[in-house]
């Protein structure tokens, strides 16, 4: 721990107050971390404040504690010290805050990381220890906090958590969360969205690298920053948000919550698992924070004068993760591209005066790419051609995909795998029809008693903005929403103690539970725009049943028309979810969100869709190869080898090759055509340059695959 003297207290509290003045966080939360981790510091402050209370003289209190000025350049202002000590006084009086953030200490030869602490205790078993990371050997070990950390030559950095360690060209990098924001509280636990991260190199110099290696290292750093800046990473210090509430209820053992978070996560939905391979032991895993990628939204709602929380958690799978045209369909193990599990959660507190209870309900559905071997390679066309394997090579992987879903979502009360309804929304005409016909044929060839296939041609039924025809799909699927049910339990909070058999530490499930016994798997071509609309439709129907079961909504109510304010909140929450899922996969916000938000198609929404479609075209053709590489690097699908660096890492559209020459020459010929039309009196000169321009553009168009951005990092198995 830190040497306990006045200067240490002064520096730490001053930093807390300055961050408060900048609007970053509370001094209470900053300073409470010290008191919670270092009891001797708290005892020192308590005695120090007590002396001030008695003597009413700061200088005398300092002399009583024999504090000598080791930093004469510092000028202590009496009012500043009073502010610091008042902060300490409040903390000592009221106890530690809800979450105590750790600090990172940077030395020339090592890092020290403090463990995560929350609700007055450190996430065991790291109590009383700091993590020491050797910057030369990359060795990780625990250091007892009773041993002092000299801070005179260190950089002290407040962090919200540790993402992990990754090996780049210059050596390992430490990735920390430097800023995050709370998106709300669910089941007593705060959930945070990552705002800013920092990559800290172990090596303090790149003198050992060649110019080419330094360039490659910088590109890799920028790739990681691209992934980390997407505003789509979420975490919680106390709640496992990688699992659904139903899974936790069915599978969590009494000792489940005693394990560090990283030892109880669903690794399919945690994106920094491979970054934390060095944190595998129970002690070390307490220092890392599991991150999910997707969306978390929590809203306060009121229906029938009864307040409740409505939440959405979308978890994007790490399996076959990537961007739109570079990850389609299945792999050999049955993993599907763009696999996202979305859980809609209702939390209702009836405010019992006898004991603290709450109702918790959830409804899970998934989206994923069409479960076949198929691809679309970008080639500058608006919609690239679809390629696929023949039917006889599709069946094994499709069967593996369905079996994986059965294993993931368990069995019903009778011991049978839960039913799955595949909702296919692609067109029954054009290029989509070819894939849809193959999909239907494969489904018919593989017999599963508990799988039903529903094909609804979204664009044909809802053509000419007639989206009220979605009621036809609602009539088809509503009975199964009712039959599948939802997860429902009642939680009772326990005072004191961490151990629990409930969904969260300090709580237990009481009374009878209900379970969701079926699953909707929805897809269109991209599993974005049409899928968003239909998933919101199913979620609204399930929510009506949930609120009726909890006692919020009368049993005879068939819709939410009487509560337009709630409908607005619900639709915008789902539209926000759709936008974020779309940005992560296609690079822009979702299309058709005007219907999701206000229940009808509008001219303004159509214009916004046109803009987003155009942006998708440019991003998919000229930047998505880079994004795919960045994702593969972050997930550990590609491992950096300093001695075998790939070429063309910068993904420049203009390279020193034939393709680069074609692009430059086409620009020149087009410019000359315009110039000749404006100034030349000889029309044949303009026609000459126009012909060359058309020739070059035709060459680029015919060889579109060579001119669109492609991933450069070779991933094994792809």
Short mmCIF file of C-alpha atoms in Angstrom, two decimals, residues 185-411:
data_model
loop_
_atom_site.label_atom_id
_atom_site.label_comp_id
_atom_site.label_asym_id
_atom_site.label_seq_id
_atom_site.Cartn_x
_atom_site.Cartn_y
_atom_site.Cartn_z
CA UNK A 185 -28.88 -0.06 -12.45
CA UNK A 186 -30.39 -3.50 -12.92
CA UNK A 187 -31.11 -5.94 -10.12
CA UNK A 188 -29.07 -3.83 -7.73
CA UNK A 189 -25.95 -3.65 -9.91
CA UNK A 190 -24.66 -0.75 -11.98
CA UNK A 191 -23.92 -1.42 -15.65
CA UNK A 192 -21.35 0.76 -17.41
CA UNK A 193 -20.52 1.63 -21.01
CA UNK A 194 -16.86 2.12 -21.90
CA UNK A 195 -16.19 5.68 -23.07
CA UNK A 196 -12.42 5.82 -23.31
CA UNK A 197 -9.57 3.34 -23.09
CA UNK A 198 -5.80 3.64 -23.11
CA UNK A 199 -3.14 1.37 -24.57
CA UNK A 200 0.04 1.50 -22.47
CA UNK A 201 3.17 -0.11 -23.94
CA UNK A 202 5.36 -2.20 -21.66
CA UNK A 203 8.40 -0.92 -23.53
CA UNK A 204 9.02 2.79 -23.02
CA UNK A 205 10.98 3.07 -26.29
CA UNK A 206 10.70 1.74 -29.85
CA UNK A 207 14.41 2.08 -30.57
CA UNK A 208 14.69 -1.69 -31.02
CA UNK A 209 12.29 -1.61 -34.00
CA UNK A 210 13.01 -0.98 -37.66
CA UNK A 211 11.09 1.70 -39.54
CA UNK A 212 8.80 -0.90 -41.09
CA UNK A 213 8.16 -2.50 -37.70
CA UNK A 214 7.35 0.86 -36.11
CA UNK A 215 4.90 1.56 -38.93
CA UNK A 216 3.22 -1.83 -38.50
CA UNK A 217 3.07 -1.41 -34.72
CA UNK A 218 1.35 1.96 -35.09
CA UNK A 219 -1.23 0.47 -37.46
CA UNK A 220 -1.97 -2.34 -35.00
CA UNK A 221 -2.42 0.21 -32.21
CA UNK A 222 -4.82 2.20 -34.40
CA UNK A 223 -6.76 -0.97 -35.22
CA UNK A 224 -7.26 -1.71 -31.54
CA UNK A 225 -8.33 1.89 -30.92
CA UNK A 226 -10.85 1.56 -33.76
CA UNK A 227 -12.49 -1.39 -32.01
CA UNK A 228 -12.34 0.16 -28.54
CA UNK A 229 -13.84 3.49 -29.70
CA UNK A 230 -17.05 1.93 -30.99
CA UNK A 231 -19.08 2.84 -27.84
CA UNK A 232 -20.45 -0.70 -27.69
CA UNK A 233 -18.56 -2.32 -24.78
CA UNK A 234 -20.38 -2.82 -21.49
CA UNK A 235 -19.48 -4.26 -18.11
CA UNK A 236 -20.64 -4.57 -14.53
CA UNK A 237 -18.57 -5.09 -11.41
CA UNK A 238 -21.19 -7.17 -9.63
CA UNK A 239 -23.49 -8.64 -12.24
CA UNK A 240 -22.70 -11.27 -14.86
CA UNK A 241 -24.21 -9.62 -17.94
CA UNK A 242 -22.79 -12.27 -20.29
CA UNK A 243 -25.51 -14.74 -19.19
CA UNK A 244 -29.28 -14.36 -19.39
CA UNK A 245 -31.26 -14.29 -16.16
CA UNK A 246 -32.86 -17.61 -17.02
CA UNK A 247 -29.47 -19.26 -17.47
CA UNK A 248 -28.33 -17.90 -14.11
CA UNK A 249 -31.47 -19.18 -12.42
CA UNK A 250 -31.13 -22.65 -13.94
CA UNK A 251 -27.37 -23.10 -13.65
CA UNK A 252 -25.92 -20.93 -10.87
CA UNK A 253 -24.81 -22.99 -7.86
CA UNK A 254 -24.80 -21.68 -4.26
CA UNK A 255 -21.06 -20.96 -4.57
CA UNK A 256 -21.37 -19.41 -8.04
CA UNK A 257 -21.16 -15.81 -6.84
CA UNK A 258 -18.08 -16.48 -4.74
CA UNK A 259 -16.04 -16.87 -7.91
CA UNK A 260 -14.49 -13.84 -9.62
CA UNK A 261 -16.54 -12.61 -12.57
CA UNK A 262 -14.05 -13.87 -15.14
CA UNK A 263 -14.46 -17.44 -13.93
CA UNK A 264 -18.24 -17.50 -14.33
CA UNK A 265 -18.77 -15.73 -17.64
CA UNK A 266 -20.11 -17.03 -20.94
CA UNK A 267 -16.97 -16.87 -23.07
CA UNK A 268 -19.04 -16.81 -26.26
CA UNK A 269 -20.16 -13.28 -25.39
CA UNK A 270 -17.09 -11.82 -23.62
CA UNK A 271 -14.83 -10.03 -26.07
CA UNK A 272 -11.66 -9.66 -23.99
CA UNK A 273 -11.29 -13.32 -22.98
CA UNK A 274 -8.11 -13.85 -25.01
CA UNK A 275 -6.70 -10.55 -23.80
CA UNK A 276 -6.90 -11.97 -20.28
CA UNK A 277 -5.28 -15.38 -20.82
CA UNK A 278 -2.64 -14.41 -18.24
CA UNK A 279 -5.39 -13.81 -15.67
CA UNK A 280 -6.59 -17.41 -15.44
CA UNK A 281 -6.01 -18.05 -11.75
CA UNK A 282 -8.71 -17.17 -9.23
CA UNK A 283 -6.49 -14.50 -7.67
CA UNK A 284 -5.46 -12.80 -10.91
CA UNK A 285 -8.91 -12.96 -12.52
CA UNK A 286 -10.17 -10.54 -9.88
CA UNK A 287 -8.27 -7.75 -11.59
CA UNK A 288 -9.84 -8.01 -15.08
CA UNK A 289 -13.30 -6.89 -16.18
CA UNK A 290 -15.33 -9.00 -18.65
CA UNK A 291 -16.61 -6.87 -21.55
CA UNK A 292 -19.63 -7.70 -23.67
CA UNK A 293 -20.10 -6.11 -27.08
CA UNK A 294 -23.55 -5.03 -28.19
CA UNK A 295 -26.11 -2.83 -26.48
CA UNK A 296 -27.47 -2.17 -22.99
CA UNK A 297 -30.38 0.19 -22.43
CA UNK A 298 -32.34 0.70 -19.21
CA UNK A 299 -35.46 2.87 -19.04
CA UNK A 300 -37.88 3.83 -16.28
CA UNK A 301 -41.45 3.18 -17.39
CA UNK A 302 -44.94 3.62 -15.97
CA UNK A 303 -48.03 1.63 -16.94
CA UNK A 304 -51.27 1.68 -14.92
CA UNK A 305 -49.61 4.08 -12.46
CA UNK A 306 -47.05 1.37 -11.62
CA UNK A 307 -43.37 2.15 -12.22
CA UNK A 308 -40.97 -0.51 -13.45
CA UNK A 309 -37.67 -0.82 -15.26
CA UNK A 310 -37.47 -2.00 -18.86
CA UNK A 311 -34.04 -3.10 -20.06
CA UNK A 312 -32.50 -4.52 -23.21
CA UNK A 313 -29.20 -6.39 -23.25
CA UNK A 314 -27.84 -7.45 -26.65
CA UNK A 315 -24.79 -9.70 -26.57
CA UNK A 316 -22.76 -10.13 -29.77
CA UNK A 317 -20.97 -13.47 -30.06
CA UNK A 318 -17.20 -13.65 -30.48
CA UNK A 319 -17.64 -16.68 -32.74
CA UNK A 320 -17.44 -15.70 -36.41
CA UNK A 321 -17.48 -12.04 -35.41
CA UNK A 322 -16.92 -9.40 -38.04
CA UNK A 323 -18.48 -6.99 -40.49
CA UNK A 324 -21.21 -7.26 -43.08
CA UNK A 325 -19.75 -8.61 -46.33
CA UNK A 326 -16.72 -10.29 -44.78
CA UNK A 327 -18.58 -12.59 -42.37
CA UNK A 328 -21.65 -14.36 -43.70
CA UNK A 329 -23.29 -17.66 -42.87
CA UNK A 330 -21.74 -20.60 -41.01
CA UNK A 331 -18.36 -22.10 -40.32
CA UNK A 332 -17.67 -25.84 -40.07
CA UNK A 333 -18.45 -25.91 -36.33
CA UNK A 334 -21.89 -24.39 -36.85
CA UNK A 335 -20.98 -20.92 -35.57
CA UNK A 336 -23.03 -18.26 -37.31
CA UNK A 337 -22.04 -14.74 -38.34
CA UNK A 338 -23.72 -11.75 -36.66
CA UNK A 339 -25.04 -13.91 -33.81
CA UNK A 340 -26.68 -11.61 -31.26
CA UNK A 341 -28.66 -12.69 -28.22
CA UNK A 342 -31.13 -10.01 -27.09
CA UNK A 343 -32.74 -10.20 -23.67
CA UNK A 344 -35.68 -7.96 -22.75
CA UNK A 345 -35.92 -7.55 -18.97
CA UNK A 346 -38.65 -6.21 -16.68
CA UNK A 347 -37.85 -5.35 -13.07
CA UNK A 348 -40.77 -4.46 -10.81
CA UNK A 349 -40.50 -3.58 -7.11
CA UNK A 350 -43.85 -3.77 -5.31
CA UNK A 351 -42.29 -2.05 -2.26
CA UNK A 352 -43.20 -4.64 0.34
CA UNK A 353 -42.92 -3.23 3.85
CA UNK A 354 -42.05 -6.61 5.36
CA UNK A 355 -39.16 -7.60 3.13
CA UNK A 356 -37.43 -6.24 0.09
CA UNK A 357 -38.76 -8.16 -2.90
CA UNK A 358 -38.87 -7.60 -6.62
CA UNK A 359 -40.28 -9.34 -9.68
CA UNK A 360 -37.86 -10.06 -12.49
CA UNK A 361 -39.00 -11.20 -15.95
CA UNK A 362 -37.05 -11.68 -19.17
CA UNK A 363 -37.61 -12.76 -22.76
CA UNK A 364 -34.73 -13.92 -24.96
CA UNK A 365 -34.56 -14.04 -28.75
CA UNK A 366 -31.66 -14.27 -31.17
CA UNK A 367 -30.64 -13.03 -34.59
CA UNK A 368 -28.00 -14.67 -36.75
CA UNK A 369 -26.99 -14.93 -40.38
CA UNK A 370 -28.68 -17.51 -42.61
CA UNK A 371 -27.16 -20.80 -41.33
CA UNK A 372 -25.60 -21.97 -44.58
CA UNK A 373 -22.20 -21.76 -46.27
CA UNK A 374 -22.62 -18.61 -48.35
CA UNK A 375 -20.73 -15.43 -49.10
CA UNK A 376 -20.90 -12.04 -50.78
CA UNK A 377 -17.55 -10.58 -51.82
CA UNK A 378 -17.52 -6.82 -52.21
CA UNK A 379 -16.93 -5.86 -55.85
CA UNK A 380 -18.17 -2.23 -56.07
CA UNK A 381 -21.69 -3.41 -56.97
CA UNK A 382 -24.56 -2.17 -54.84
CA UNK A 383 -25.44 -5.78 -53.97
CA UNK A 384 -22.62 -8.27 -54.62
CA UNK A 385 -23.53 -11.62 -56.09
CA UNK A 386 -24.24 -14.47 -53.69
CA UNK A 387 -22.14 -17.62 -53.78
CA UNK A 388 -22.87 -20.79 -51.82
CA UNK A 389 -21.94 -24.44 -51.53
CA UNK A 390 -24.28 -27.15 -52.84
CA UNK A 391 -26.99 -28.54 -50.59
CA UNK A 392 -25.24 -31.81 -49.72
CA UNK A 393 -22.32 -29.84 -48.19
CA UNK A 394 -24.65 -27.65 -46.13
CA UNK A 395 -26.53 -30.19 -44.03
CA UNK A 396 -23.83 -31.17 -41.50
CA UNK A 397 -23.01 -27.58 -40.51
CA UNK A 398 -26.70 -26.62 -40.33
CA UNK A 399 -27.33 -29.58 -38.02
CA UNK A 400 -24.32 -28.56 -35.89
CA UNK A 401 -25.74 -25.04 -35.61
CA UNK A 402 -29.14 -26.25 -34.40
CA UNK A 403 -27.55 -28.66 -31.92
CA UNK A 404 -25.45 -25.80 -30.55
CA UNK A 405 -28.64 -23.79 -29.99
CA UNK A 406 -30.27 -26.73 -28.20
CA UNK A 407 -27.23 -27.07 -25.94
CA UNK A 408 -27.09 -23.36 -25.21
CA UNK A 409 -30.76 -22.84 -24.41
CA UNK A 410 -31.36 -26.08 -22.56
CA UNK A 411 -34.39 -28.30 -22.12
#
